[in-house]
Coordinates of C-alpha atoms and ligand atoms in Angstrom, one line a residue:
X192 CA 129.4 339.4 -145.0
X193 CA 131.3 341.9 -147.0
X194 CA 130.1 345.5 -147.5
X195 CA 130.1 346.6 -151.1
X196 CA 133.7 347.8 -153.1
X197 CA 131.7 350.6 -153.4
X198 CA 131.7 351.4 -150.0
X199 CA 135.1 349.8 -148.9
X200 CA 137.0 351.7 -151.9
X201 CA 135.1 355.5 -151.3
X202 CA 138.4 357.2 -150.1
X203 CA 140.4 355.3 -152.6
X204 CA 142.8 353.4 -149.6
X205 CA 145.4 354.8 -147.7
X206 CA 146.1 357.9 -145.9
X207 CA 143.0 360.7 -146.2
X208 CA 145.7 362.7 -145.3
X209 CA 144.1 364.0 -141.7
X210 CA 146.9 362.2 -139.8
X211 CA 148.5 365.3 -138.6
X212 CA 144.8 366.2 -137.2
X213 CA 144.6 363.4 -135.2
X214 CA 147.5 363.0 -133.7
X215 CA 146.8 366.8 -132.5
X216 CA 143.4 365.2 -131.0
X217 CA 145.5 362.4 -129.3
X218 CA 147.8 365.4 -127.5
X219 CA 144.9 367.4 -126.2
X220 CA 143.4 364.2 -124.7
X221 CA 146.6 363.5 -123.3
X222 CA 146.2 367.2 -121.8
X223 CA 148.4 368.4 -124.5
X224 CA 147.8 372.4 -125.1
X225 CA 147.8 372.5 -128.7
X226 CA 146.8 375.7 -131.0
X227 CA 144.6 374.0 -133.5
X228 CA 144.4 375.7 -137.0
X229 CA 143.1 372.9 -138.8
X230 CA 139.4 372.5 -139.1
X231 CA 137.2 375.1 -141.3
X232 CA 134.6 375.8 -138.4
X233 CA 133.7 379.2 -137.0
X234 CA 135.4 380.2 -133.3
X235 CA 132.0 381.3 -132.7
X236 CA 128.7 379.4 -132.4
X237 CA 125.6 379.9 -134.5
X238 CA 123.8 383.3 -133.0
X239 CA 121.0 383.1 -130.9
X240 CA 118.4 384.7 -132.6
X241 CA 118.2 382.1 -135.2
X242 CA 118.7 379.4 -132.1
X243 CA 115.4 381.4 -131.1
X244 CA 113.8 380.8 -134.2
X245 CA 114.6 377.4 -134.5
X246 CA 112.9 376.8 -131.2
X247 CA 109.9 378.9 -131.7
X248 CA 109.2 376.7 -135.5
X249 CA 109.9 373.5 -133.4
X250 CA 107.4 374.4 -130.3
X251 CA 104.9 376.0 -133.5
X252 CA 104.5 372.5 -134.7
X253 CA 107.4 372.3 -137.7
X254 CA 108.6 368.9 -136.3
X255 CA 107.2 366.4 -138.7
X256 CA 108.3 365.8 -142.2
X257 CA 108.9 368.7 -144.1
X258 CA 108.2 369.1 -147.5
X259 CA 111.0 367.1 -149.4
X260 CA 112.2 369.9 -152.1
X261 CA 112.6 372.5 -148.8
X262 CA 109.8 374.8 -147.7
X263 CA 108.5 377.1 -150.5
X264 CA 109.1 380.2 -148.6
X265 CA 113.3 378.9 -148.0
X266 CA 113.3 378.0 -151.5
X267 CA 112.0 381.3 -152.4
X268 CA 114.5 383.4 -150.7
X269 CA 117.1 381.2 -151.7
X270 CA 116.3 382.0 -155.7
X271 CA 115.8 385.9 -154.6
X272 CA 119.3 385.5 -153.2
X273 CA 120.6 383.9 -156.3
X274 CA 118.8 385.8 -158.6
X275 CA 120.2 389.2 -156.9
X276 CA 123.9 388.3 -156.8
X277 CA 124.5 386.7 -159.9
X278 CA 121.8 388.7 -162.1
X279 CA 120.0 385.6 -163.0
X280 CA 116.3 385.2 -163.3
X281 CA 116.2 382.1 -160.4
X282 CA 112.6 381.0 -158.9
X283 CA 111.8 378.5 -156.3
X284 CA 111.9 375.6 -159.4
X285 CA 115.1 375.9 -159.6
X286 CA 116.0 375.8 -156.1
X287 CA 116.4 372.0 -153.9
X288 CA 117.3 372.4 -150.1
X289 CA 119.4 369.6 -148.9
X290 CA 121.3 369.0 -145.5
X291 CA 124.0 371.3 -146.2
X292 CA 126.2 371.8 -149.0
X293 CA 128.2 368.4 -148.4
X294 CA 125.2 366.5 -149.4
X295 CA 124.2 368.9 -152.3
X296 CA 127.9 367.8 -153.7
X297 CA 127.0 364.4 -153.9
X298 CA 123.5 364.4 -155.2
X299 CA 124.8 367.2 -158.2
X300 CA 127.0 364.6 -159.2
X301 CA 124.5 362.0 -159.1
X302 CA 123.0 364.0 -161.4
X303 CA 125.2 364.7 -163.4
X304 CA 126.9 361.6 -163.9
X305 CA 126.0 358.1 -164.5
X306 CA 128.1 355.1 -163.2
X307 CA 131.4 355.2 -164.4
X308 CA 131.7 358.7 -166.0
X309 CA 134.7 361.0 -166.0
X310 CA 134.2 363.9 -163.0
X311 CA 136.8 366.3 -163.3
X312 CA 137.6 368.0 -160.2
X313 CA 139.9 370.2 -159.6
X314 CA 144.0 369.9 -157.1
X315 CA 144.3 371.3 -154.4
X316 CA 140.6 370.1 -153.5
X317 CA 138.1 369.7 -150.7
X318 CA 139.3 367.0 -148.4
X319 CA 136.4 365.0 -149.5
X320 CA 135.4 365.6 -153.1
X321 CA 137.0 362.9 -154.9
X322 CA 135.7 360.5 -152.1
X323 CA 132.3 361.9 -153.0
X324 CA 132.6 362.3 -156.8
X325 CA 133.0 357.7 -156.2
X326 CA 130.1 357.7 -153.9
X327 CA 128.0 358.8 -156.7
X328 CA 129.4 356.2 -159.1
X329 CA 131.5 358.7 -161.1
X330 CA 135.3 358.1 -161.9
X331 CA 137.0 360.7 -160.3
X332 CA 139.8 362.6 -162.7
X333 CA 141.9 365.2 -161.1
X334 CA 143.2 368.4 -162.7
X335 CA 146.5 370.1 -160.9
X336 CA 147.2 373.5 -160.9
X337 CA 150.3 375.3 -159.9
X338 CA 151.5 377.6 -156.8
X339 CA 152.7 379.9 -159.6
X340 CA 149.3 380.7 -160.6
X341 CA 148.3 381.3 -157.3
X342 CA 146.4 377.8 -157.8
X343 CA 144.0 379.5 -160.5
X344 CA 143.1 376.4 -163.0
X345 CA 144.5 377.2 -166.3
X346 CA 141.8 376.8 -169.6
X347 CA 144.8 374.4 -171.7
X348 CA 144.8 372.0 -168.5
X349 CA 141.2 371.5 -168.1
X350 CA 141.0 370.7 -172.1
X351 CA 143.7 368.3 -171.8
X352 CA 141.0 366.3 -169.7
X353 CA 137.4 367.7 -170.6
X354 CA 136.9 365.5 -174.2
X355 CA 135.0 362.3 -173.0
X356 CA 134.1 363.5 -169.5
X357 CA 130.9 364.4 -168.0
X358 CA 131.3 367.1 -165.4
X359 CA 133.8 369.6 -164.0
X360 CA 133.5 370.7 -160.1
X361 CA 135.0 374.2 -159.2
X362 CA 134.7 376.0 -155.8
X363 CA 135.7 379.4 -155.6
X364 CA 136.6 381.2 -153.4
X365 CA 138.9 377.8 -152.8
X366 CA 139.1 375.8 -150.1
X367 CA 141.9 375.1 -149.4
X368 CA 143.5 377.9 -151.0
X369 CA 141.5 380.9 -150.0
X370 CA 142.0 382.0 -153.8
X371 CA 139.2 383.2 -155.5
X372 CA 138.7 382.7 -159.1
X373 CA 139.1 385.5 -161.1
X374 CA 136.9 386.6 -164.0
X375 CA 139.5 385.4 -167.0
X376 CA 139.7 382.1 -164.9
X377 CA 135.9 381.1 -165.3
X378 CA 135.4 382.1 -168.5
X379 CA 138.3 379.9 -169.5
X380 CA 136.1 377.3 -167.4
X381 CA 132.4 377.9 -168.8
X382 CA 134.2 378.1 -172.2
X383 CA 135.8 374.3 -171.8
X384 CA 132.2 373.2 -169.9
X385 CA 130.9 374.7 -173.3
X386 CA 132.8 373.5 -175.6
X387 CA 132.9 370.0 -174.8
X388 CA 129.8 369.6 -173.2
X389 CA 130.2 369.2 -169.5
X390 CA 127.8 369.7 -166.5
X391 CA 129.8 372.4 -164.0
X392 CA 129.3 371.8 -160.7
X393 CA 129.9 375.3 -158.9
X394 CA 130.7 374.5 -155.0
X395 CA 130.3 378.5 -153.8
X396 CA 129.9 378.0 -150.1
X397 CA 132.3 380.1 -149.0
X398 CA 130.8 383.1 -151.1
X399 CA 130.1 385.7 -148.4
X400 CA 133.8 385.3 -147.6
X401 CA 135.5 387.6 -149.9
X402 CA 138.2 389.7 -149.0
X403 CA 139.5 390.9 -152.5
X404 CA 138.3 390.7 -155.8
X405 CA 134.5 389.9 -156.9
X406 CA 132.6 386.3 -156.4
X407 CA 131.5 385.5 -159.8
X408 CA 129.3 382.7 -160.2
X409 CA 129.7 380.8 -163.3
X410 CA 126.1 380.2 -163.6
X411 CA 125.6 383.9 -164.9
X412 CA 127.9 383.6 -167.7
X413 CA 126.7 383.0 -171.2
X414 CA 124.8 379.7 -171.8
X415 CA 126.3 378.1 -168.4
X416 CA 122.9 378.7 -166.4
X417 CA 121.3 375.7 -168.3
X418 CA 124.4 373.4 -167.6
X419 CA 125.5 374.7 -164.1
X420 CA 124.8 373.3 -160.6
X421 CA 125.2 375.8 -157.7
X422 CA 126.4 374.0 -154.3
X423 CA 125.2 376.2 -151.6
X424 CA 125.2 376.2 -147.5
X425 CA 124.0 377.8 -144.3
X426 CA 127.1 376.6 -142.8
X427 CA 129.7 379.1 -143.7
X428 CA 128.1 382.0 -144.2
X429 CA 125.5 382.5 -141.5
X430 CA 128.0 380.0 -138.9
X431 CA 125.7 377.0 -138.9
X432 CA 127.8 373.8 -139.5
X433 CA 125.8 371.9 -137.3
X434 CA 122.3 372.7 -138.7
X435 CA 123.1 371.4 -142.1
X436 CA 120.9 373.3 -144.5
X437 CA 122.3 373.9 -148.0
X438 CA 121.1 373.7 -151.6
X439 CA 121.5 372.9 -155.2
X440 CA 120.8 375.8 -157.7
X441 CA 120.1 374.3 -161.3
X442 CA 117.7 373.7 -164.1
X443 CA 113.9 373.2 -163.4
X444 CA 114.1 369.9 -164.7
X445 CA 117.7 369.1 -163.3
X446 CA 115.9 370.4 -160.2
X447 CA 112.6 368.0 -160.1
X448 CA 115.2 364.5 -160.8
X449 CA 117.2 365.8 -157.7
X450 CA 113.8 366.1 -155.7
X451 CA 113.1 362.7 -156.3
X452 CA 116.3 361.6 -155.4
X453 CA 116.2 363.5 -152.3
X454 CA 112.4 361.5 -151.5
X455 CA 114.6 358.1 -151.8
X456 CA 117.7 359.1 -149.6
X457 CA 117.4 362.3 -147.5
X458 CA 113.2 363.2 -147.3
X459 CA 114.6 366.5 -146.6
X460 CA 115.7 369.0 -144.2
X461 CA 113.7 369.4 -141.0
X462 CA 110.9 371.8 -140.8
X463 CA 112.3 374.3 -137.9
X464 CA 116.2 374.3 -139.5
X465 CA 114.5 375.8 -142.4
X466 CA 112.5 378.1 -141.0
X467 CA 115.6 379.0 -138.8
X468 CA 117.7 379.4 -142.2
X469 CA 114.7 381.1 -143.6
X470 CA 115.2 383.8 -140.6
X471 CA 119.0 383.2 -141.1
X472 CA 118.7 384.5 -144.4
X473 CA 116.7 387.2 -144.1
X474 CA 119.2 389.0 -142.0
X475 CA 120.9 390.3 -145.0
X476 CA 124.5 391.4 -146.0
X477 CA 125.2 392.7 -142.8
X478 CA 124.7 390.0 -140.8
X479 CA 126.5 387.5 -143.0
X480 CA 129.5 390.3 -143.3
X481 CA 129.5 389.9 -139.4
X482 CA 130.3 386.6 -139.4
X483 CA 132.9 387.2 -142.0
X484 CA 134.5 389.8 -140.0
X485 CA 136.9 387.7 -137.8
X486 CA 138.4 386.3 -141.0
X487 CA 138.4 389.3 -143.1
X488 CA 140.8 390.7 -139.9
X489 CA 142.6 387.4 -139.2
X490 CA 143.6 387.8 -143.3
X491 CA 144.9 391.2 -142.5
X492 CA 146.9 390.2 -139.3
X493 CA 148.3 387.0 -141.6
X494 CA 149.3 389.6 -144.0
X495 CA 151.2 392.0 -141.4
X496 CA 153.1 389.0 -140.1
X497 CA 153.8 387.3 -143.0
X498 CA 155.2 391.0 -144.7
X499 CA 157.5 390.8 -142.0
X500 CA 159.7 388.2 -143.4
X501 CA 161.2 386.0 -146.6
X502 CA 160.8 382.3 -145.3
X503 CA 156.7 381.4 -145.6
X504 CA 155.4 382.7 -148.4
X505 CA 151.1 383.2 -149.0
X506 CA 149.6 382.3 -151.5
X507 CA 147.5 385.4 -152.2
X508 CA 144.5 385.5 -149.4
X509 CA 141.7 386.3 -151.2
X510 CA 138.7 384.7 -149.8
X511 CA 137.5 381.9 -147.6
X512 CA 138.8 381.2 -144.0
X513 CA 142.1 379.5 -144.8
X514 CA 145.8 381.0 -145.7
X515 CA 147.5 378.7 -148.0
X516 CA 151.7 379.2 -146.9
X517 CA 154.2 378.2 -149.0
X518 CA 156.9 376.6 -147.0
X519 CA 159.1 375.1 -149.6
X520 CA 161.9 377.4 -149.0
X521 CA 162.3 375.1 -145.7
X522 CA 163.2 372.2 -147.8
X523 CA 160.5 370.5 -146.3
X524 CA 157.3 368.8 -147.0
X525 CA 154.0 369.9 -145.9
X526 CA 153.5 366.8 -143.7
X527 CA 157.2 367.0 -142.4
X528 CA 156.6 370.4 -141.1
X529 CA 153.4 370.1 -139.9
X530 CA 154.5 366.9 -137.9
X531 CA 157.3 369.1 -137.4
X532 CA 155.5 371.6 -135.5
X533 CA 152.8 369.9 -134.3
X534 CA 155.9 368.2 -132.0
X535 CA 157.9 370.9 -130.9
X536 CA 155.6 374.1 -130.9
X537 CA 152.0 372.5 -130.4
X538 CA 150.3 374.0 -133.0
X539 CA 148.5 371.8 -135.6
X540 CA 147.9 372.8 -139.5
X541 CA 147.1 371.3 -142.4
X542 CA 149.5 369.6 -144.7
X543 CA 148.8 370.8 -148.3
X544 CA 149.4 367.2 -149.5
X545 CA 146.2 366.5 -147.5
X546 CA 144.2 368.3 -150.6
X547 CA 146.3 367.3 -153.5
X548 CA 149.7 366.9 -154.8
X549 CA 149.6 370.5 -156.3
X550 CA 149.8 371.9 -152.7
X551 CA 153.0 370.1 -151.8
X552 CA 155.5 372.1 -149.5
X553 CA 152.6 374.2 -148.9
X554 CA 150.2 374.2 -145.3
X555 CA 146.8 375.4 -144.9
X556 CA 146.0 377.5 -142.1
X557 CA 142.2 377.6 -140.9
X558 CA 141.8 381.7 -139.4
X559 CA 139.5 380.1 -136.8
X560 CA 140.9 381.1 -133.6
X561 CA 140.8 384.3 -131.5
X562 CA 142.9 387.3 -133.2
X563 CA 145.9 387.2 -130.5
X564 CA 146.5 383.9 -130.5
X565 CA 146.4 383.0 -134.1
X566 CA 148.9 386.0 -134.7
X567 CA 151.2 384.5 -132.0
X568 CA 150.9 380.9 -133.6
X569 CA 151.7 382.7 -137.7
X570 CA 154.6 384.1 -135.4
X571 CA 155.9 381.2 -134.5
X572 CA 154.9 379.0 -137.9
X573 CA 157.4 382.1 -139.1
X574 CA 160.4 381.3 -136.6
X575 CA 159.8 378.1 -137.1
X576 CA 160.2 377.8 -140.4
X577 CA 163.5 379.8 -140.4
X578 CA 165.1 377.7 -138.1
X579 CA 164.8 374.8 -140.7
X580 CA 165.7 377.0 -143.4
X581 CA 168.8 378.5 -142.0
X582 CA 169.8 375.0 -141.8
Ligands
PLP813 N1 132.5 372.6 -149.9 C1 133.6 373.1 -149.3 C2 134.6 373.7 -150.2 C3 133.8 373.0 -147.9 O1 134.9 373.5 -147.4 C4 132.8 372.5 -147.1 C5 133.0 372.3 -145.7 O2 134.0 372.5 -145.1 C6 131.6 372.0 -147.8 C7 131.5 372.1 -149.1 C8 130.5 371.3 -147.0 O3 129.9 372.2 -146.1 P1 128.5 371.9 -145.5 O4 128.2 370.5 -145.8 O5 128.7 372.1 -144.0 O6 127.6 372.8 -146.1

């Protein structure tokens, strides 16, 4: 039997572009010492408090199905969240938990489009977005933007795409660029989303992780609230990967079709993860600029080295817990380098053709391990680099 094209065709065929990650995971089970900067996960593990929660909400009894939008009380502190940063009125109506912002992706788009509709999305992009803009039935249409614009999406190339299509996804501040959207980019955005009559999809997971400039959520600008879908997650900001609670911010009525999606795929998010992201959450700003603090100084160290010579240029750090380098000036292409110096320096980064052709001769750089050792690996990415350019 043959699975379904659907299926078969979700990455679109040939290389998802996470070769140079593997062959790094081949070396260190060879016994291989390799500095990995590749994966966007947390050097620490979720904190124990909320480990202690979870526990106490699983022994209490919160182990059998959970109520399929998310628990009222989540949902409630979720919209109080919302509603605080972004100024607009949010209630628990508008709120659906899901497990984690990866499958909130999918489902906003199974909202927003129907089979074979135009999704816009938006180069250099999330490893998996275009795979998941397919899954939902959608027809994935990229936009690229440029290096020169520090990656920021320009208005004229979004409306060179938007007549005709159904819905634009955004995620600021960027993976993998760490840029975040500036004020003049979304309105250019919401205006297009306006104008022609698109659903936005606004992937903000990395919101707590901003290290200059303001996160602005495009929901809060004029008439975008009734039109936008807010991708949020647990993962990032309070370092829970592994627990996989996130949500979808919308319309009331957007919000009840995506419940009853959720009752025929998902049934939910378990009972004691919510009560633990429940607790998560209610540890405030402080907490969550805790977790953001290794990066926030890792972006600082990047900056010091990086100051410190003309070779690798970056891509102006901003937010999130990547460095986008620009390492053209070596001649070289992002997967020849990283290959490069995966080979003769053991240290393993992202090509930036992994996420797009816009981030050619460019390598993303995840600030995810311990403060002396990533600045000695950005040292010698540096060297590196001007070896093959002083060739
Ligand atoms: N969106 C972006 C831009 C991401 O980088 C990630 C994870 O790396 C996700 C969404 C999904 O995160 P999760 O499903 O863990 O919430």
């Amino acid at each position: 039997m043959q699975p379904s094209g659907r299926i078969t065709g979700l990455t679109g065929g040939g290389s998802d572009g996470w070769d140079v990650f593997l062959k790094a995971r081949r070396m260190i089970a060879e016994g291989v010492k390799v500095t990995e900067l590749t994966i966007g996960e947390h050097d620490i593990r979720t904190a124990a408090p909320i480990l202690q929660e979870m526990h106490r909400a699983a022994l209490a009894g919160h182990t059998g199905y959970a109520a399929v939008p998310g628990t009222a009380s989540l949902r409630d502190a979720v919209a109080r969240r919302v509603a605080e940063r972004t100024g607009v009125p949010t209630s628990r109506d508008n709120v659906l938990i899901t497990p984690g912002g990866q499958a909130a992706l999918f489902a906003a788009h199974m909202a927003a489009c129907d089979p074979g509709d135009i999704a816009l999305y938006i180069d250099p992009y999330y490893a998996t977005y275009p795979g998941t803009l397919r899954g939902a039935g959608a027809v994935p249409q990229v936009i690229r933007t440029r290096a020169e614009d520090a990656f920021q999406p320009r208005a004229d190339d979004l409306r060179a795409y938007s007549k005709g299509a159904r819905s634009l996804l955004v995620n600021s501040p960027n993976n993998p660029t760490g840029v975040v959207y500036s004020d003049a980019t979304l309105g250019g955005i919401a205006e297009v989303c306006r104008t022609d009559d698109l659903w936005l999809i606004s992937d903000e997971v990395y919101d707590t992780q901003v290290w200059e400039g303001r996160h602005l959520s495009p929901r809060a600008l004029p008439g975008m609230a009734e039109r936008t879908l807010v991708v949020g997650s647990m993962s990032k900001s309070h370092a829970m990967t592994g627990s996989r609670c996130g949500w979808i911010v919308g319309p009331e009525a957007v919000i009840a079709h995506l419940v009853t999606l959720a009752t025929h795929t998902t049934y939910g998010v378990p009972g004691f993860i919510q009560d633990a992201s429940l607790f998560a959450l209610s540890q405030g700003r402080d907490f969550e600029a805790e977790i953001a603090a290794p990066f926030r100084r890792r972006r600082a160290i990047a900056q010091r080295v990086l100051g410190g010579q003309n070779t690798v240029g970056l891509i102006p750090a901003q937010g999130a817990m990547y460095l986008m380098l620009d390492i053209r000036a070596t001649g070289m292409t992002g997967e020849a380098f990283a290959y490069d110096l995966l080979e003769h320096e053991h240290i393993a980064v992202m090509p930036g053709e992994s996420f797009g052709a816009a981030a050619a001769g460019h390598l993303r750089v995840a600030m995810t391990i311990a403060d002396d050792a990533f600045e000695n690996a950005l040292r010698r990415l540096c060297a590196h680099a001007e070896k093959h350019a002083a060739r």
